[in-house]
PDB file of C-alpha atoms in Angstrom:
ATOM      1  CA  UNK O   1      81.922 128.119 114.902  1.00  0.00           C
ATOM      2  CA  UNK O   2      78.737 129.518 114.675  1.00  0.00           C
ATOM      3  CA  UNK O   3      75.372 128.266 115.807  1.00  0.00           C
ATOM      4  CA  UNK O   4      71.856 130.342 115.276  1.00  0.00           C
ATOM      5  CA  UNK O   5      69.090 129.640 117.210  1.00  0.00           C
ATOM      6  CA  UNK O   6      65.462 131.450 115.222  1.00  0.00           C
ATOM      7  CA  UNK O   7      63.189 131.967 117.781  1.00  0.00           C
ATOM      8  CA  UNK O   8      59.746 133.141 115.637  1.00  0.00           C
ATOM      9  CA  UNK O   9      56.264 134.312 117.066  1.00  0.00           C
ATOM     10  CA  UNK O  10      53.768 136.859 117.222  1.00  0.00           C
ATOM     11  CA  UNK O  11      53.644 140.365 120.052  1.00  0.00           C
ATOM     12  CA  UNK O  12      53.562 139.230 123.566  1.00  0.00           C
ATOM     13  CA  UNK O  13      53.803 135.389 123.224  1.00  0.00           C
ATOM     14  CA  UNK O  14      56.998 135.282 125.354  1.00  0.00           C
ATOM     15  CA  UNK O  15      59.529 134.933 122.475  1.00  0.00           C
ATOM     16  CA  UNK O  16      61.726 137.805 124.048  1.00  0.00           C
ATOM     17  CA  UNK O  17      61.772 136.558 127.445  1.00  0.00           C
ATOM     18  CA  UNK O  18      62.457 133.162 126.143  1.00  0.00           C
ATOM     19  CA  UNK O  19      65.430 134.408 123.861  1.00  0.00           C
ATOM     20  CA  UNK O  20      67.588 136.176 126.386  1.00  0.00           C
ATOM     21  CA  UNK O  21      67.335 132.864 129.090  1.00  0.00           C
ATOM     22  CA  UNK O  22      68.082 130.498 126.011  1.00  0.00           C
ATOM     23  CA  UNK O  23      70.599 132.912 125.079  1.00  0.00           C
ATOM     24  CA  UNK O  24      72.706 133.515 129.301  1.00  0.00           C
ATOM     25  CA  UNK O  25      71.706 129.365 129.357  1.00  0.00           C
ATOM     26  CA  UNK O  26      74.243 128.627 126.271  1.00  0.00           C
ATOM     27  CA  UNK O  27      76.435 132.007 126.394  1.00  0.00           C
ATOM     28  CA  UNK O  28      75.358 132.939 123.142  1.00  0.00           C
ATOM     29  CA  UNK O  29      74.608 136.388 121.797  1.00  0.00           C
ATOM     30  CA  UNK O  30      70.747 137.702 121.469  1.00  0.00           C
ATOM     31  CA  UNK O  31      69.256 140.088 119.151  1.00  0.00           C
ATOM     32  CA  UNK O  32      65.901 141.000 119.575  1.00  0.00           C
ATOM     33  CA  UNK O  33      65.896 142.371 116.071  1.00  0.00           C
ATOM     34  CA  UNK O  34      62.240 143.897 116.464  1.00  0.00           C
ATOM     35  CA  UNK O  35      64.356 146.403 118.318  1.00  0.00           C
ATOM     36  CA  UNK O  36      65.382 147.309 114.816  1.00  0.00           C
ATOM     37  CA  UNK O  37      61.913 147.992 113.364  1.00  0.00           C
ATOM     38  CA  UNK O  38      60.869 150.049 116.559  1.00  0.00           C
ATOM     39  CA  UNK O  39      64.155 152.143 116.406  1.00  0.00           C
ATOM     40  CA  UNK O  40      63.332 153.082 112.825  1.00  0.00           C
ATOM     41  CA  UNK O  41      59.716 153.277 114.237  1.00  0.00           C
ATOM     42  CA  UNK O  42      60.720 155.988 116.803  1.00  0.00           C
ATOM     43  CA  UNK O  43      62.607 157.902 114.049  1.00  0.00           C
ATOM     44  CA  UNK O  44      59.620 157.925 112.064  1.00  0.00           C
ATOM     45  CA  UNK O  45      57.501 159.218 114.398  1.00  0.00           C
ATOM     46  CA  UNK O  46      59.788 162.097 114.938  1.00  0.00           C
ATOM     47  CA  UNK O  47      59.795 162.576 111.599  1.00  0.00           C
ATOM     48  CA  UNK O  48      62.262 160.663 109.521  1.00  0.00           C
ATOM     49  CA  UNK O  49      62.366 158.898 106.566  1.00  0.00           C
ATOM     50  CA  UNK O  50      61.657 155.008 107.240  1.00  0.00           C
ATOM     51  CA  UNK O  51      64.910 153.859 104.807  1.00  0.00           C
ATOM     52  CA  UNK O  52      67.069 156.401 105.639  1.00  0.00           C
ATOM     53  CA  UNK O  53      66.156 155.480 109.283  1.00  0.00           C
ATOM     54  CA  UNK O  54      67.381 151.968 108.807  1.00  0.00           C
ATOM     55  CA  UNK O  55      70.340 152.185 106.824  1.00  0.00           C
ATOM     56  CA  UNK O  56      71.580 154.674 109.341  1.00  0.00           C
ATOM     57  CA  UNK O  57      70.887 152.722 112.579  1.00  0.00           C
ATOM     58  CA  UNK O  58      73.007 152.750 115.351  1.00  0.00           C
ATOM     59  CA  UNK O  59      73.469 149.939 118.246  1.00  0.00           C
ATOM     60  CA  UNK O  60      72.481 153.088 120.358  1.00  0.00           C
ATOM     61  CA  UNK O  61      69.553 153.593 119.033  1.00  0.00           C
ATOM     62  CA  UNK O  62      68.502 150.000 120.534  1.00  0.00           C
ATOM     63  CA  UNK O  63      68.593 151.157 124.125  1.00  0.00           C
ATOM     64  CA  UNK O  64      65.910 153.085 126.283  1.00  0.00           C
ATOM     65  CA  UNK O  65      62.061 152.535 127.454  1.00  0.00           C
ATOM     66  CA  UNK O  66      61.025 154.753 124.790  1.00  0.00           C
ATOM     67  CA  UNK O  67      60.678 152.331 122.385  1.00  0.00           C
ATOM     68  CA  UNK O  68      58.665 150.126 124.220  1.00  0.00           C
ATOM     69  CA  UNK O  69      55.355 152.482 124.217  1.00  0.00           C
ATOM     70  CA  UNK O  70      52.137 151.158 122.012  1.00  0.00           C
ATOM     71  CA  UNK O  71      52.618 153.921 119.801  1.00  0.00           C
ATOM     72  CA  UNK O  72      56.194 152.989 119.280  1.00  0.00           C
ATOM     73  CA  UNK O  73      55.195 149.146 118.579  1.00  0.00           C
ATOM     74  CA  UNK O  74      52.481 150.709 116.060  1.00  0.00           C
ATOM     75  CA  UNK O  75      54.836 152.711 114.018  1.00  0.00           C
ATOM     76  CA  UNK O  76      57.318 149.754 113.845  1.00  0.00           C
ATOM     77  CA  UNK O  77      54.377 147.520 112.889  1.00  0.00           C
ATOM     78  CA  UNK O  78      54.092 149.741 109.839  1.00  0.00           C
ATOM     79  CA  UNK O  79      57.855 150.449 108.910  1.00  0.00           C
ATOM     80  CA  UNK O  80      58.013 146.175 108.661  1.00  0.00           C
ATOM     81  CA  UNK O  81      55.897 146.163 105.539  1.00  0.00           C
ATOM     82  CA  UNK O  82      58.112 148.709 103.638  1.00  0.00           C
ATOM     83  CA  UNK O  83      60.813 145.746 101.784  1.00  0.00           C
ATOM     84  CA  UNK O  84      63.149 148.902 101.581  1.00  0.00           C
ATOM     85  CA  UNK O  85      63.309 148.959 105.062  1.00  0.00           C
ATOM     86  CA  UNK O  86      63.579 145.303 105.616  1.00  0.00           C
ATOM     87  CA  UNK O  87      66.440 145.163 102.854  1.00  0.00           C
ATOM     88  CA  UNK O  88      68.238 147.703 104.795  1.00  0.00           C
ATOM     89  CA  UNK O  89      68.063 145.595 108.004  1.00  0.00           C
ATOM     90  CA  UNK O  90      68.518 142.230 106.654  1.00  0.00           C
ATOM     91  CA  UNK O  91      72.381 142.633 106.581  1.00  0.00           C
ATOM     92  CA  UNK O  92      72.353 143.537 110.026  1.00  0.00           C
ATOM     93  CA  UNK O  93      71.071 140.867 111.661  1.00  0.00           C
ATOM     94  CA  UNK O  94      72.217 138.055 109.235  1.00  0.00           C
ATOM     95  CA  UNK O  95      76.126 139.821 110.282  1.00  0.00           C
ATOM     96  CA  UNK O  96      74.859 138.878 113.803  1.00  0.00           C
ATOM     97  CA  UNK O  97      73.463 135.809 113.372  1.00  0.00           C
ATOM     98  CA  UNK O  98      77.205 134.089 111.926  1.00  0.00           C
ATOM     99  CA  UNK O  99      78.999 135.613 114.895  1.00  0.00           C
ATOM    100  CA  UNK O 100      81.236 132.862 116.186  1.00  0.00           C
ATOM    101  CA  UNK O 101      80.053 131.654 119.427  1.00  0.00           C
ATOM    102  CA  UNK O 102      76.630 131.545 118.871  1.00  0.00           C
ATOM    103  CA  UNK O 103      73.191 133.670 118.609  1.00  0.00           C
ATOM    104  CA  UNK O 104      69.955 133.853 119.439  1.00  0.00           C
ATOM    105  CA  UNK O 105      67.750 136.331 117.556  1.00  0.00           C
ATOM    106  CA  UNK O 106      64.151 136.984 117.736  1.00  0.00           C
ATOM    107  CA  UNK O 107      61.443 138.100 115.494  1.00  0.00           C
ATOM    108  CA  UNK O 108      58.905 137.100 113.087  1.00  0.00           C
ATOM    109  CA  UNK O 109      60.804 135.928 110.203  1.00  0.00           C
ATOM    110  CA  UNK O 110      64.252 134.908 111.240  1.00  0.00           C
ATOM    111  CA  UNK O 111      63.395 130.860 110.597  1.00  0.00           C
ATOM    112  CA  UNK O 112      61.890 132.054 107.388  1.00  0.00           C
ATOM    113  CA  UNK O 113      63.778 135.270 105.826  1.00  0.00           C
ATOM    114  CA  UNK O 114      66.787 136.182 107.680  1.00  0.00           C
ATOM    115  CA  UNK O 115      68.161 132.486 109.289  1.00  0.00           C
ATOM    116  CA  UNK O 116      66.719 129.868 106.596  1.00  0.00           C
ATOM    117  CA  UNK O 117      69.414 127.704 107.675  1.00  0.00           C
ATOM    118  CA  UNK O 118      69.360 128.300 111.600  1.00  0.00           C
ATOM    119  CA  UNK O 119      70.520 125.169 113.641  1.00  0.00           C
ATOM    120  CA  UNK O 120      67.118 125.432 115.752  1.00  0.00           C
ATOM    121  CA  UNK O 121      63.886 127.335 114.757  1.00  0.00           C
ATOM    122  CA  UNK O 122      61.248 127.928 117.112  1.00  0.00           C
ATOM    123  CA  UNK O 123      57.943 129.075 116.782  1.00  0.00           C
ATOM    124  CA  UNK O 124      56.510 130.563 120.210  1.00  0.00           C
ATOM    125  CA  UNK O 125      52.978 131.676 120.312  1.00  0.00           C
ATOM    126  CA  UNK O 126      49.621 132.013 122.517  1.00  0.00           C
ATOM    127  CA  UNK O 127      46.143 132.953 121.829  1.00  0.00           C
ATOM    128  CA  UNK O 128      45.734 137.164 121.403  1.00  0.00           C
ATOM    129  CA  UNK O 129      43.457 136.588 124.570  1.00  0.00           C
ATOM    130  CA  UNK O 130      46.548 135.600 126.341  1.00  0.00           C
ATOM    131  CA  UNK O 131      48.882 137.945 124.803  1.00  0.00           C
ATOM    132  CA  UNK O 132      46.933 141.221 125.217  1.00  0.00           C
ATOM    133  CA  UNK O 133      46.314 140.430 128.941  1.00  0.00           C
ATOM    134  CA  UNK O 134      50.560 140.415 128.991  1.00  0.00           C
ATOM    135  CA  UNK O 135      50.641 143.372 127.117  1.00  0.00           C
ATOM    136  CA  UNK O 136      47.951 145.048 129.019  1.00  0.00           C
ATOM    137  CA  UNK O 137      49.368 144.531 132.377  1.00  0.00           C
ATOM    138  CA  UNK O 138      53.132 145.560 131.572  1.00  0.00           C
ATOM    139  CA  UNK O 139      51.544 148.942 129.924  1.00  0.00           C
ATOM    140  CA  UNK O 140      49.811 149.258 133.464  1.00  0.00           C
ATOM    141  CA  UNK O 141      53.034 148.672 135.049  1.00  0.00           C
ATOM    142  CA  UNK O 142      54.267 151.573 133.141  1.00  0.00           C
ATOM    143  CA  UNK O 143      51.496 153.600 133.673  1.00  0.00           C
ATOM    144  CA  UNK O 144      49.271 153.786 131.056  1.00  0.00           C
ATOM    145  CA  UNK O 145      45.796 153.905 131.191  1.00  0.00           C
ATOM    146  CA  UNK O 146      45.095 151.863 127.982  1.00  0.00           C
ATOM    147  CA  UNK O 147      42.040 149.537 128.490  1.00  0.00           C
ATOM    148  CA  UNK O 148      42.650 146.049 127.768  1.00  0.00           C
ATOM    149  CA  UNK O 149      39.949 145.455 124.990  1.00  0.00           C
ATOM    150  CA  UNK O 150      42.318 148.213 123.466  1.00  0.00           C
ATOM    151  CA  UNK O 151      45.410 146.253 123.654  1.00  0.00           C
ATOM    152  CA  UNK O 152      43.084 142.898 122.330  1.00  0.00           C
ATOM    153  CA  UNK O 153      42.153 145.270 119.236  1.00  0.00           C
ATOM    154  CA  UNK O 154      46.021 146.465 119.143  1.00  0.00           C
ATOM    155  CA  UNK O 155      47.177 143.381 119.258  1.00  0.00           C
ATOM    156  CA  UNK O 156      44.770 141.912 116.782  1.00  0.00           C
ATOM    157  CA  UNK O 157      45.499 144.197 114.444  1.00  0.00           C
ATOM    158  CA  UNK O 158      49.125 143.826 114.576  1.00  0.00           C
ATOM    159  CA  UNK O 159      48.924 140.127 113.719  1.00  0.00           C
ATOM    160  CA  UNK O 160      46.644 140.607 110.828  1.00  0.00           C
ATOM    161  CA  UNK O 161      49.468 143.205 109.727  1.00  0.00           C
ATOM    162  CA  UNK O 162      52.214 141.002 110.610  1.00  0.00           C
ATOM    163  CA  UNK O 163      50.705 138.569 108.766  1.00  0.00           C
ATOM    164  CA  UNK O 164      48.931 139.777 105.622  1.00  0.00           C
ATOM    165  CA  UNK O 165      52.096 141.750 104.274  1.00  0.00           C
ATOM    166  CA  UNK O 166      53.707 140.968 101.167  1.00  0.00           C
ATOM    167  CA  UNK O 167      57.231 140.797 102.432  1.00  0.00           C
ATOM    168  CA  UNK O 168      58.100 138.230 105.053  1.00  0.00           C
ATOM    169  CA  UNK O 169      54.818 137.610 106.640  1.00  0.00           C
ATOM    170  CA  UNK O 170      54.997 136.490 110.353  1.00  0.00           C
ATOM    171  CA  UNK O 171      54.509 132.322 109.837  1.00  0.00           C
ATOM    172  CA  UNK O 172      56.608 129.855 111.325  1.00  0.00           C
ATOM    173  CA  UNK O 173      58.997 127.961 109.350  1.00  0.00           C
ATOM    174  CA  UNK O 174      58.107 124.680 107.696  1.00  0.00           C
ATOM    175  CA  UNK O 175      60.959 122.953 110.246  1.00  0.00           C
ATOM    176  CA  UNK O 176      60.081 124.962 113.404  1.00  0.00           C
ATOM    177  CA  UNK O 177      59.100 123.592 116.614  1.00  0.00           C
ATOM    178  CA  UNK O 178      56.285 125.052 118.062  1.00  0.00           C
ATOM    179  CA  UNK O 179      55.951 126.019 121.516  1.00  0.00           C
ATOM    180  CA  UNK O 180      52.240 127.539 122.589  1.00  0.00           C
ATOM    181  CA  UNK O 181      52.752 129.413 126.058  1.00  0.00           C
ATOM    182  CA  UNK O 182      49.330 130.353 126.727  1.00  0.00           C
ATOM    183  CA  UNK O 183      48.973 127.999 129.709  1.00  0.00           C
ATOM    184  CA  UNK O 184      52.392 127.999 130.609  1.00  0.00           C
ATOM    185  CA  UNK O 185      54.477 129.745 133.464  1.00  0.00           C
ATOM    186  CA  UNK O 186      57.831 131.014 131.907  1.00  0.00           C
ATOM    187  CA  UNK O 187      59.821 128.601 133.592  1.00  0.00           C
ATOM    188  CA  UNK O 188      58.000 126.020 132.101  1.00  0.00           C
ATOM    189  CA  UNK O 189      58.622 127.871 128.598  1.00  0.00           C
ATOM    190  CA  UNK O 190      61.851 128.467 128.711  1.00  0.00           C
ATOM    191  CA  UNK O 191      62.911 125.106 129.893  1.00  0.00           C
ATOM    192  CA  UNK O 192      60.913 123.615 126.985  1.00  0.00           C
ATOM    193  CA  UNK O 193      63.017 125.508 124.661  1.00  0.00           C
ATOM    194  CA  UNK O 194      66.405 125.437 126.795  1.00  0.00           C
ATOM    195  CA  UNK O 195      65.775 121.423 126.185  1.00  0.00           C
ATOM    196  CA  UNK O 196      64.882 121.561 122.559  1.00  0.00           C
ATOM    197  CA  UNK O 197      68.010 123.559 122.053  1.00  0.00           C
ATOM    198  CA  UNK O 198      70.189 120.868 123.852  1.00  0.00           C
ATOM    199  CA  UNK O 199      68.673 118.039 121.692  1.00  0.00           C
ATOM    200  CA  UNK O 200      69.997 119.800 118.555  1.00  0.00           C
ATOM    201  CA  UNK O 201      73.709 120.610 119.998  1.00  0.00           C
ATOM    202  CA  UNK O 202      74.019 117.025 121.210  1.00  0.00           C
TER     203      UNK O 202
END
C-alpha cells in the first residue's frame, strides 16, 4: 500500500534535509525531484534542448556535486517554467510517488501539481534572510567566493520566479501544514514533521 508524504517549500528552507530523515524515520522512499529540474538544468547548460533533456533523463543523471553549483540551481530555476518540461517530468515522479511502501518527495508543487492527494502535505519555509545565510555558508563550504548579499539577491530572485510562473507556481497547498524553520535547529524541524507524519498514519 502506498503512502505519499508532499513535503513543499521554497530554496534553502530545510525541506531536503527534512525529507530524507522523515523518509530513513518511516523506511519510505525519497525523491528530491528538484534533482530533476537541475539535471535537465546541467544539460542545458551544456547545451541541450530543455524537453529533450527531460524526457530522456536517467536515474544517473541524479548523482554528483555538479549539480549543486548556483549556476546549476539558476538554469534549473529557468527549465521549471517551460510546462513542456514539467509535462515530461510529471510521470516520473507521480510513478514514484505510488510505489508501495511509501515516499517522500520534495519540491515546490508536489501538494499542489504532482501529489494532490498525498496522505501528508507539508509546507516548510523561512525568511530569504535565513535561507541565503544557509545557502551562503554551504557555497563557502564548497569554496566559492560568492558574497552573501549575492546569494540574498539569488535567492530572491528565485522565489519571485518560483512563484510568478504560469505553471505550478511554488504555494503551499490549501491542506498543508506549515512548518517555518527560520528559528529552528534541524532537530527541532525534523521532529516537528517526523510527529505530524505519525499523527496522520495513526
Amino acid at each position: 500500500m502506498s503512502f505519499t508524504v508532499a513535503i513543499d517549500g521554497p530554496a534553502a528552507a530545510g525541506k531536503g534535509t527534512i525529507s530524507k530523515a522523515v523518509a530513513a524515520h518511516f523506511g519510505f522512499a525519497h525523491l528530491d525531484t528538484g534533482l530533476l529540474y537541475r539535471a535537465v538544468g546541467a544539460k542545458v547548460l551544456a547545451g541541450a534542448d530543455p524537453v529533450t533533456a527531460a524526457r530522456a533523463l536517467d536515474p544517473a543523471d541524479l548523482d554528483g556535486d555538479a549539480l549543486r553549483t548556483a549556476e546549476v540551481a539558476q538554469a534549473a530555476s529557468r527549465v521549471a517554467t517551460d510546462p513542456a518540461v514539467r509535462d515530461a517530468l510529471t510521470a516520473f515522479q507521480r510513478g514514484f510517488a505510488a510505489r508501495p511502501g511509501g515516499a517522500v518527495l520534495d519540491g515546490r508543487d508536489i501538494g499542489t501539481v504532482i501529489c494532490p492527494g498525498a496522505q501528508v502535505k507539508l509546507f516548510v519555509t523561512a525568511s530569504a534572510a535565513c535561507r541565503a545565510e544557509r545557502r551562503w555558508k554551504e557555497l563557502q563550504a564548497q569554496g566559492s567566493d560568492m558574497t552573501l548579499e549575492t546569494v540574498l539577491a539569488d535567492v530572491q530572485a528565485r522565489d519571485a520566479r518560483d512563484a510568478g510562473r504560469a505553471t505550478a507556481p511554488l504555494a503551499a497547498a490549501a491542506d498543508a501544514m506549515l512548518i517555518d524553520t527560520s528559528d529552528m535547529s534541524v532537530d527541532q524541524a525534523v521532529a516537528e514533521a517526523i510527529a505530524l507524519v505519525a499523527a496522520a498514519r495513526a
